[in-house]
Amino acid sequence: MKNYCRSTAMLLIVLIEVIASISGVVRANAAQSTDGGIQWLSYAEGRQRGEAENKKVFLVFNADWCRYCLQMEKETFQNPTVIAYVNRNFVPISVNSDKQQDIAAKYKVRGLPSTYFISETGEPIANRPGYIAPDEMLKILKFFGTDSYLSMSFKAFVEKEK
């Protein structure tokens, strides 16, 4: 009887350790998409990675002095749903237009913040200037992330998603 209890206790301990290990992996995978925020890359690294991984690029132009850029960083880019969607479906690039004026000029950035979507082949798809709230950003991300832009307008996409 004593050996039976000891064996049962050992089995229970091993089972608890296995469950704890599995739940830790699940938590780590879930946290990976939102912990640390959006995994921003430099322009060169992001463009290279986008083509290598055959993923669309999410490109944001900003500046340290830009009030709406800071607001987007604080609100939109801290939203867990936006973070997870961007990290999972795009290669995110952040460009400070004051420090990288050549890249901003290449995209003809006229106001900040400016958000661009680039295809897997490196071709610009579309851009949206100005502040974008988290809920609106998620709709835009899904519109491009699901390739819906190829077959319908943004307005039709939003109506369909309701």
Coordinates of N, CA, C and O in Angstrom, one line a residue:
M1 N 0.8 -1.2 0.0 CA 0.0 0.0 0.0 C 0.9 1.3 0.0 O 0.6 2.2 -0.7
K2 N 2.0 1.2 0.8 CA 2.9 2.3 0.9 C 3.5 2.6 -0.5 O 3.6 3.8 -0.9
N3 N 3.9 1.6 -1.2 CA 4.5 1.7 -2.5 C 3.5 2.3 -3.5 O 3.9 3.1 -4.4
Y4 N 2.3 1.8 -3.4 CA 1.2 2.3 -4.3 C 1.0 3.8 -4.1 O 0.9 4.6 -5.1
C5 N 1.0 4.3 -2.8 CA 0.8 5.7 -2.5 C 2.0 6.5 -3.1 O 1.8 7.6 -3.6
R6 N 3.2 6.0 -2.9 CA 4.4 6.7 -3.3 C 4.4 6.7 -4.8 O 4.7 7.8 -5.4
S7 N 4.0 5.7 -5.5 CA 4.0 5.7 -7.0 C 2.9 6.7 -7.5 O 3.1 7.4 -8.5
T8 N 1.8 6.7 -6.8 CA 0.7 7.6 -7.2 C 1.1 9.0 -7.0 O 0.9 9.9 -7.9
A9 N 1.8 9.3 -5.9 CA 2.3 10.7 -5.6 C 3.3 11.1 -6.7 O 3.3 12.2 -7.2
M10 N 4.2 10.2 -7.0 CA 5.3 10.5 -8.0 C 4.6 10.8 -9.4 O 5.0 11.7 -10.1
L11 N 3.6 9.9 -9.7 CA 2.9 10.1 -11.0 C 2.2 11.5 -11.0 O 2.2 12.2 -12.0
L12 N 1.6 11.8 -9.9 CA 0.9 13.1 -9.8 C 1.9 14.3 -10.0 O 1.6 15.2 -10.7
I13 N 3.0 14.2 -9.3 CA 4.0 15.2 -9.5 C 4.5 15.4 -10.9 O 4.6 16.5 -11.4
V14 N 4.8 14.2 -11.6 CA 5.2 14.3 -13.0 C 4.1 14.9 -13.8 O 4.4 15.7 -14.7
L15 N 2.9 14.5 -13.6 CA 1.7 15.0 -14.4 C 1.6 16.5 -14.2 O 1.4 17.2 -15.1
I16 N 1.7 17.0 -13.0 CA 1.7 18.4 -12.7 C 2.8 19.2 -13.4 O 2.6 20.2 -14.0
E17 N 4.0 18.6 -13.4 CA 5.1 19.2 -14.1 C 4.9 19.3 -15.6 O 5.2 20.3 -16.3
V18 N 4.3 18.2 -16.2 CA 4.0 18.2 -17.6 C 3.0 19.2 -17.9 O 3.1 20.0 -18.9
I19 N 1.9 19.3 -17.2 CA 0.9 20.3 -17.4 C 1.4 21.7 -17.3 O 1.1 22.6 -18.1
A20 N 2.2 22.0 -16.2 CA 2.8 23.3 -16.1 C 3.7 23.6 -17.2 O 3.7 24.8 -17.7
S21 N 4.5 22.6 -17.7 CA 5.4 22.9 -18.9 C 4.6 23.2 -20.1 O 4.9 24.2 -20.8
I22 N 3.5 22.5 -20.4 CA 2.7 22.7 -21.5 C 2.0 24.1 -21.5 O 2.0 24.8 -22.4
S23 N 1.5 24.4 -20.3 CA 0.8 25.7 -20.2 C 1.8 26.9 -20.3 O 1.5 27.9 -20.8
G24 N 3.0 26.6 -19.9 CA 4.1 27.6 -20.0 C 4.4 27.9 -21.5 O 4.6 29.0 -21.9
V25 N 4.4 26.8 -22.3 CA 4.7 26.9 -23.7 C 3.5 27.7 -24.4 O 3.7 28.6 -25.2
V26 N 2.3 27.3 -24.0 CA 1.1 28.0 -24.6 C 1.1 29.5 -24.2 O 0.9 30.4 -25.1
R27 N 1.4 29.8 -22.9 CA 1.5 31.2 -22.5 C 2.6 31.9 -23.3 O 2.5 33.1 -23.7
A28 N 3.8 31.3 -23.4 CA 4.9 31.9 -24.1 C 4.5 32.2 -25.6 O 4.9 33.3 -26.1
N29 N 3.9 31.3 -26.2 CA 3.5 31.5 -27.6 C 2.5 32.6 -27.7 O 2.5 33.4 -28.7
A30 N 1.5 32.7 -26.8 CA 0.5 33.7 -26.8 C 1.2 35.1 -26.5 O 0.9 36.1 -27.2
A31 N 2.1 35.1 -25.6 CA 2.8 36.3 -25.2 C 3.7 36.8 -26.3 O 3.9 38.0 -26.5
Q32 N 4.3 35.8 -27.1 CA 5.2 36.2 -28.1 C 4.6 37.2 -29.1 O 5.3 38.1 -29.6
S33 N 3.3 37.1 -29.4 CA 2.7 38.0 -30.3 C 2.4 39.3 -29.8 O 2.2 40.3 -30.5
T34 N 2.3 39.5 -28.5 CA 2.0 40.8 -27.9 C 3.1 41.4 -27.0 O 3.2 42.6 -26.9
D35 N 3.7 40.5 -26.2 CA 4.8 41.0 -25.3 C 5.9 41.7 -26.1 O 6.3 41.2 -27.1
G36 N 6.3 42.9 -25.6 CA 7.3 43.6 -26.3 C 6.8 44.5 -27.4 O 7.5 45.1 -28.1
G37 N 5.5 44.4 -27.6 CA 4.9 45.3 -28.6 C 5.2 44.8 -30.0 O 5.6 43.7 -30.3
I38 N 5.0 45.7 -31.0 CA 5.3 45.4 -32.4 C 6.8 45.3 -32.5 O 7.5 46.1 -32.0
Q39 N 7.2 44.3 -33.3 CA 8.6 44.0 -33.5 C 9.1 44.7 -34.6 O 9.4 44.2 -35.7
W40 N 9.3 46.1 -34.4 CA 9.7 47.0 -35.5 C 11.1 46.6 -36.0 O 12.0 46.3 -35.2
L41 N 11.3 46.8 -37.3 CA 12.6 46.6 -37.9 C 13.0 47.8 -38.6 O 12.2 48.7 -38.9
S42 N 14.3 47.9 -38.9 CA 14.8 49.0 -39.7 C 14.3 48.8 -41.2 O 13.9 47.7 -41.5
Y43 N 14.4 49.9 -41.9 CA 13.9 49.8 -43.3 C 14.6 48.7 -44.1 O 14.0 47.9 -44.7
A44 N 15.9 48.7 -44.1 CA 16.7 47.8 -44.9 C 16.4 46.3 -44.5 O 16.1 45.5 -45.3
E45 N 16.4 46.1 -43.2 CA 16.2 44.7 -42.7 C 14.7 44.3 -42.9 O 14.5 43.2 -43.4
G46 N 13.8 45.2 -42.8 CA 12.4 44.9 -43.0 C 12.1 44.6 -44.4 O 11.4 43.6 -44.7
R47 N 12.6 45.4 -45.3 CA 12.3 45.1 -46.8 C 13.0 43.8 -47.2 O 12.3 43.0 -47.9
Q48 N 14.2 43.5 -46.7 CA 14.8 42.3 -47.0 C 14.0 41.1 -46.5 O 13.8 40.1 -47.2
R49 N 13.6 41.2 -45.3 CA 12.9 40.1 -44.6 C 11.5 39.9 -45.3 O 11.0 38.8 -45.4
G50 N 10.8 41.0 -45.7 CA 9.5 40.9 -46.4 C 9.6 40.1 -47.6 O 8.8 39.2 -47.9
E51 N 10.7 40.4 -48.4 CA 10.8 39.6 -49.6 C 11.3 38.2 -49.4 O 10.8 37.2 -50.0
A52 N 12.2 38.0 -48.4 CA 12.7 36.6 -48.1 C 11.5 35.7 -47.5 O 11.5 34.6 -47.8
E53 N 10.7 36.3 -46.7 CA 9.6 35.6 -46.1 C 8.3 35.6 -46.9 O 7.3 35.1 -46.5
N54 N 8.3 36.4 -48.0 CA 7.1 36.5 -48.9 C 5.9 37.1 -48.0 O 4.8 36.5 -48.1
K55 N 6.2 38.1 -47.3 CA 5.2 38.8 -46.4 C 5.0 40.2 -46.8 O 6.0 40.9 -47.2
K56 N 3.9 40.8 -46.6 CA 3.6 42.2 -46.8 C 4.4 43.0 -45.7 O 4.6 42.5 -44.6
V57 N 4.7 44.2 -46.1 CA 5.4 45.1 -45.2 C 4.4 46.2 -44.7 O 3.6 46.7 -45.5
F58 N 4.4 46.4 -43.4 CA 3.7 47.5 -42.7 C 4.7 48.5 -42.4 O 5.5 48.3 -41.5
L59 N 4.7 49.7 -43.1 CA 5.7 50.7 -43.0 C 5.1 52.0 -42.4 O 4.1 52.5 -42.9
V60 N 5.6 52.4 -41.3 CA 5.1 53.6 -40.6 C 6.2 54.7 -40.6 O 7.3 54.4 -40.1
F61 N 5.9 55.9 -41.1 CA 6.8 57.0 -41.0 C 6.4 57.9 -39.8 O 5.2 58.1 -39.6
N62 N 7.3 58.3 -39.0 CA 7.1 59.1 -37.8 C 8.2 60.1 -37.5 O 9.2 60.1 -38.3
A63 N 8.1 60.9 -36.5 CA 9.2 61.7 -36.0 C 9.0 62.0 -34.5 O 7.9 61.9 -34.0
D64 N 10.1 62.3 -33.8 CA 10.0 62.4 -32.4 C 9.2 63.6 -32.0 O 8.6 63.6 -30.9
W65 N 9.1 64.6 -32.8 CA 8.3 65.9 -32.4 C 6.8 65.7 -32.8 O 6.0 66.6 -32.4
C66 N 6.4 64.7 -33.5 CA 5.1 64.6 -34.0 C 4.1 64.1 -33.0 O 4.2 63.0 -32.5
R67 N 3.2 65.0 -32.6 CA 2.2 64.7 -31.5 C 1.3 63.5 -31.9 O 1.1 62.6 -31.1
Y68 N 0.8 63.4 -33.2 CA 0.0 62.3 -33.6 C 0.8 61.0 -33.7 O 0.2 59.9 -33.5
C69 N 2.0 61.1 -34.0 CA 2.9 59.9 -34.1 C 3.0 59.3 -32.7 O 2.9 58.1 -32.5
L70 N 3.2 60.2 -31.7 CA 3.3 59.7 -30.3 C 2.0 59.2 -29.8 O 2.0 58.2 -29.1
Q71 N 0.9 59.8 -30.2 CA -0.4 59.3 -29.8 C -0.6 57.9 -30.4 O -1.2 57.0 -29.8
M72 N -0.3 57.7 -31.7 CA -0.4 56.4 -32.3 C 0.4 55.4 -31.6 O 0.0 54.2 -31.4
E73 N 1.7 55.8 -31.3 CA 2.6 54.8 -30.6 C 2.0 54.4 -29.2 O 2.0 53.3 -28.8
K74 N 1.4 55.4 -28.5 CA 0.8 55.2 -27.2 C -0.5 54.4 -27.2 O -0.7 53.5 -26.4
E75 N -1.3 54.7 -28.2 CA -2.7 54.1 -28.2 C -2.8 52.9 -29.2 O -3.0 51.8 -28.8
T76 N -2.5 53.2 -30.5 CA -2.7 52.2 -31.5 C -1.7 51.1 -31.4 O -2.1 49.9 -31.5
F77 N -0.4 51.4 -31.3 CA 0.6 50.4 -31.4 C 0.9 49.8 -30.0 O 1.7 48.9 -29.9
Q78 N 0.0 50.1 -29.0 CA 0.1 49.4 -27.7 C -1.2 48.5 -27.6 O -1.3 47.8 -26.6
N79 N -2.1 48.5 -28.5 CA -3.3 47.7 -28.5 C -2.9 46.3 -28.7 O -2.3 46.0 -29.8
P80 N -3.2 45.4 -27.8 CA -2.8 44.0 -27.9 C -3.3 43.3 -29.2 O -2.6 42.5 -29.8
T81 N -4.5 43.6 -29.7 CA -5.0 43.0 -30.9 C -4.2 43.5 -32.1 O -3.9 42.7 -33.0
V82 N -3.9 44.8 -32.2 CA -3.2 45.4 -33.3 C -1.8 44.8 -33.3 O -1.2 44.4 -34.3
I83 N -1.1 44.7 -32.1 CA 0.2 44.2 -32.0 C 0.2 42.7 -32.5 O 1.1 42.4 -33.3
A84 N -0.7 41.9 -32.1 CA -0.7 40.5 -32.5 C -0.9 40.4 -34.0 O -0.2 39.6 -34.7
Y85 N -1.8 41.2 -34.5 CA -2.1 41.1 -36.0 C -0.9 41.5 -36.8 O -0.6 40.9 -37.8
V86 N -0.3 42.6 -36.4 CA 0.9 43.1 -37.2 C 2.0 42.1 -37.1 O 2.5 41.7 -38.1
N87 N 2.3 41.6 -35.9 CA 3.5 40.7 -35.7 C 3.2 39.4 -36.5 O 4.2 38.8 -37.0
R88 N 2.0 39.0 -36.6 CA 1.7 37.7 -37.2 C 1.6 37.8 -38.7 O 2.0 36.9 -39.4
N89 N 1.1 38.9 -39.2 CA 0.8 39.0 -40.7 C 1.6 39.9 -41.5 O 1.5 39.9 -42.7
F90 N 2.5 40.7 -40.9 CA 3.3 41.7 -41.6 C 4.7 41.7 -41.1 O 5.0 41.2 -40.1
V91 N 5.6 42.3 -41.9 CA 6.9 42.7 -41.5 C 6.8 44.1 -41.2 O 6.7 45.0 -42.1
P92 N 6.9 44.5 -39.9 CA 6.7 45.9 -39.5 C 8.0 46.7 -39.5 O 9.0 46.3 -39.0
I93 N 7.9 47.9 -40.2 CA 9.1 48.8 -40.3 C 8.7 50.1 -39.8 O 7.6 50.7 -40.1
S94 N 9.5 50.7 -39.0 CA 9.3 52.1 -38.5 C 10.4 53.0 -39.0 O 11.6 52.6 -38.8
V95 N 10.1 54.1 -39.6 CA 11.1 55.0 -40.1 C 10.9 56.4 -39.5 O 9.8 56.9 -39.6
N96 N 11.9 56.9 -38.9 CA 11.9 58.3 -38.4 C 12.3 59.2 -39.6 O 13.4 59.1 -40.1
S97 N 11.3 59.9 -40.1 CA 11.5 60.7 -41.3 C 12.5 61.8 -41.2 O 13.0 62.3 -42.2
D98 N 12.8 62.3 -40.0 CA 13.8 63.3 -39.8 C 15.2 62.7 -39.9 O 16.1 63.3 -40.4
K99 N 15.4 61.4 -39.4 CA 16.7 60.8 -39.4 C 16.9 60.0 -40.7 O 18.1 59.8 -41.1
Q100 N 15.9 59.7 -41.4 CA 16.0 58.9 -42.7 C 15.2 59.7 -43.8 O 14.3 59.1 -44.4
Q101 N 15.7 60.9 -44.1 CA 15.0 61.7 -45.0 C 14.9 61.1 -46.4 O 14.0 61.3 -47.2
D102 N 16.0 60.4 -46.8 CA 16.0 59.8 -48.1 C 14.9 58.8 -48.3 O 14.3 58.7 -49.4
I103 N 14.6 58.0 -47.3 CA 13.5 57.0 -47.4 C 12.1 57.7 -47.4 O 11.3 57.4 -48.2
A104 N 12.0 58.7 -46.6 CA 10.7 59.5 -46.6 C 10.5 60.2 -48.0 O 9.4 60.2 -48.5
A105 N 11.6 60.7 -48.6 CA 11.5 61.3 -49.9 C 11.1 60.2 -51.0 O 10.3 60.5 -51.9
K106 N 11.7 59.1 -50.8 CA 11.4 58.0 -51.8 C 9.9 57.7 -51.8 O 9.3 57.4 -52.9
Y107 N 9.2 57.7 -50.7 CA 7.8 57.5 -50.6 C 6.9 58.7 -50.7 O 5.7 58.7 -50.5
K108 N 7.6 59.9 -50.9 CA 6.9 61.2 -51.0 C 6.0 61.5 -49.8 O 4.9 61.9 -49.9
V109 N 6.6 61.2 -48.6 CA 5.9 61.5 -47.3 C 5.7 63.0 -47.2 O 6.7 63.7 -47.2
R110 N 4.4 63.4 -47.0 CA 4.1 64.8 -46.9 C 3.6 65.2 -45.5 O 3.6 66.4 -45.1
G111 N 3.1 64.3 -44.8 CA 2.6 64.5 -43.4 C 2.9 63.3 -42.5 O 3.2 62.2 -43.0
L112 N 2.8 63.5 -41.2 CA 3.1 62.5 -40.3 C 2.0 62.3 -39.3 O 1.3 63.3 -39.0
P113 N 1.8 61.1 -38.8 CA 2.3 59.9 -39.3 C 1.8 59.5 -40.6 O 0.7 60.0 -41.0
S114 N 2.5 58.6 -41.3 CA 2.1 58.1 -42.6 C 2.3 56.6 -42.6 O 3.4 56.1 -42.2
T115 N 1.3 55.9 -43.0 CA 1.3 54.4 -42.9 C 1.2 53.9 -44.3 O 0.3 54.3 -45.1
Y116 N 2.1 53.0 -44.7 CA 2.2 52.4 -46.0 C 2.1 50.9 -45.9 O 2.5 50.2 -45.0
F117 N 1.5 50.3 -47.0 CA 1.5 48.8 -47.1 C 2.2 48.5 -48.4 O 1.9 49.1 -49.4
I118 N 3.1 47.5 -48.3 CA 4.0 47.1 -49.4 C 3.7 45.7 -49.7 O 3.7 44.9 -48.7
S119 N 3.6 45.3 -50.9 CA 3.3 43.9 -51.3 C 4.5 43.0 -51.0 O 5.6 43.5 -50.7
E120 N 4.3 41.7 -51.1 CA 5.4 40.7 -50.9 C 6.5 40.9 -51.9 O 7.6 40.5 -51.7
T121 N 6.2 41.5 -53.1 CA 7.2 41.7 -54.1 C 7.9 43.1 -54.0 O 8.7 43.4 -54.8
G122 N 7.5 43.9 -53.0 CA 8.1 45.1 -52.8 C 7.4 46.3 -53.4 O 7.9 47.4 -53.3
E123 N 6.3 46.1 -54.0 CA 5.5 47.2 -54.7 C 4.6 47.8 -53.7 O 3.9 47.1 -52.9
P124 N 4.5 49.2 -53.7 CA 3.6 49.8 -52.8 C 2.1 49.5 -53.1 O 1.8 49.4 -54.3
I125 N 1.3 49.2 -52.1 CA -0.1 48.8 -52.3 C -0.9 50.1 -52.1 O -1.7 50.5 -53.0
A126 N -0.7 50.7 -50.9 CA -1.5 51.9 -50.6 C -0.9 52.6 -49.4 O 0.0 52.0 -48.7
N127 N -1.3 53.8 -49.1 CA -0.8 54.5 -47.9 C -2.0 55.3 -47.3 O -3.0 55.6 -48.0
R128 N -1.8 55.6 -46.1 CA -2.8 56.4 -45.3 C -2.1 57.3 -44.4 O -1.4 56.9 -43.5
P129 N -2.3 58.6 -44.7 CA -1.6 59.6 -43.8 C -2.5 59.9 -42.6 O -3.7 59.6 -42.5
G130 N -1.8 60.4 -41.5 CA -2.5 60.8 -40.3 C -2.7 59.7 -39.2 O -2.3 58.5 -39.4
Y131 N -3.2 60.2 -38.1 CA -3.4 59.3 -37.0 C -4.5 58.3 -37.3 O -5.5 58.6 -37.9
I132 N -4.3 57.0 -36.9 CA -5.3 56.0 -37.1 C -5.5 55.3 -35.7 O -4.6 54.8 -35.1
A133 N -6.8 55.4 -35.3 CA -7.2 54.8 -34.0 C -7.1 53.3 -34.1 O -7.1 52.7 -35.1
P134 N -6.9 52.6 -32.9 CA -6.7 51.1 -32.9 C -7.8 50.4 -33.7 O -7.5 49.5 -34.4
D135 N -9.1 50.7 -33.5 CA -10.2 49.9 -34.1 C -10.1 50.1 -35.6 O -10.3 49.1 -36.4
E136 N -9.9 51.3 -36.1 CA -9.7 51.6 -37.5 C -8.5 50.9 -38.1 O -8.5 50.3 -39.2
M137 N -7.4 51.0 -37.3 CA -6.2 50.3 -37.8 C -6.4 48.8 -38.0 O -5.9 48.3 -39.0
L138 N -7.1 48.2 -37.1 CA -7.3 46.8 -37.2 C -8.1 46.4 -38.5 O -7.8 45.5 -39.2
K139 N -9.1 47.3 -38.8 CA -9.9 47.1 -40.0 C -8.9 47.2 -41.3 O -9.0 46.4 -42.2
I140 N -8.1 48.2 -41.2 CA -7.2 48.4 -42.4 C -6.2 47.3 -42.5 O -5.9 46.8 -43.6
L141 N -5.6 46.8 -41.4 CA -4.7 45.7 -41.4 C -5.3 44.5 -41.9 O -4.7 43.8 -42.7
K142 N -6.5 44.2 -41.5 CA -7.3 43.0 -42.0 C -7.6 43.1 -43.5 O -7.5 42.1 -44.2
F143 N -7.9 44.3 -43.9 CA -8.2 44.6 -45.4 C -7.0 44.2 -46.2 O -7.2 43.5 -47.2
F144 N -5.8 44.6 -45.8 CA -4.7 44.3 -46.6 C -4.1 42.9 -46.3 O -3.7 42.2 -47.2
G145 N -4.2 42.5 -45.0 CA -3.6 41.2 -44.6 C -4.4 40.0 -45.2 O -3.8 39.0 -45.4
T146 N -5.7 40.2 -45.5 CA -6.4 39.1 -46.1 C -6.5 39.2 -47.6 O -7.2 38.4 -48.2
D147 N -5.8 40.1 -48.2 CA -5.8 40.4 -49.6 C -7.2 40.8 -50.1 O -7.5 40.7 -51.3
S148 N -8.1 41.3 -49.3 CA -9.4 41.7 -49.7 C -9.3 42.9 -50.6 O -10.2 43.2 -51.4
Y149 N -8.2 43.7 -50.5 CA -8.0 44.9 -51.3 C -8.0 44.5 -52.8 O -8.2 45.4 -53.7
L150 N -7.7 43.3 -53.1 CA -7.6 42.8 -54.5 C -9.0 42.7 -55.2 O -9.1 42.7 -56.4
S151 N -10.0 42.5 -54.3 CA -11.3 42.2 -54.9 C -12.4 43.1 -54.5 O -13.6 43.0 -55.0
M152 N -12.2 44.1 -53.6 CA -13.2 45.0 -53.1 C -12.7 46.3 -52.6 O -11.5 46.3 -52.3
S153 N -13.6 47.2 -52.4 CA -13.2 48.5 -51.8 C -13.1 48.3 -50.3 O -13.7 47.4 -49.7
F154 N -12.4 49.3 -49.6 CA -12.4 49.2 -48.2 C -13.8 49.4 -47.6 O -14.1 48.7 -46.6
K155 N -14.6 50.2 -48.2 CA -15.9 50.4 -47.7 C -16.7 49.1 -47.8 O -17.4 48.7 -46.8
A156 N -16.6 48.4 -48.9 CA -17.3 47.1 -49.0 C -16.8 46.1 -48.0 O -17.6 45.3 -47.4
F157 N -15.5 46.1 -47.8 CA -14.9 45.2 -46.8 C -15.4 45.5 -45.4 O -15.8 44.5 -44.7
V158 N -15.5 46.7 -45.0 CA -16.0 47.1 -43.7 C -17.5 46.7 -43.5 O -17.9 46.1 -42.5
E159 N -18.3 46.9 -44.6 CA -19.7 46.5 -44.5 C -19.8 45.0 -44.4 O -20.7 44.5 -43.6
K160 N -19.0 44.3 -45.1 CA -19.0 42.8 -45.1 C -18.6 42.3 -43.7 O -19.2 41.3 -43.2
E161 N -17.7 42.9 -43.0 CA -17.2 42.5 -41.7 C -18.2 42.8 -40.6 O -18.0 42.2 -39.5
K162 N -19.2 43.6 -40.8 CA -20.1 43.9 -39.7 C -20.9 42.7 -39.3 O -21.2 41.8 -39.9

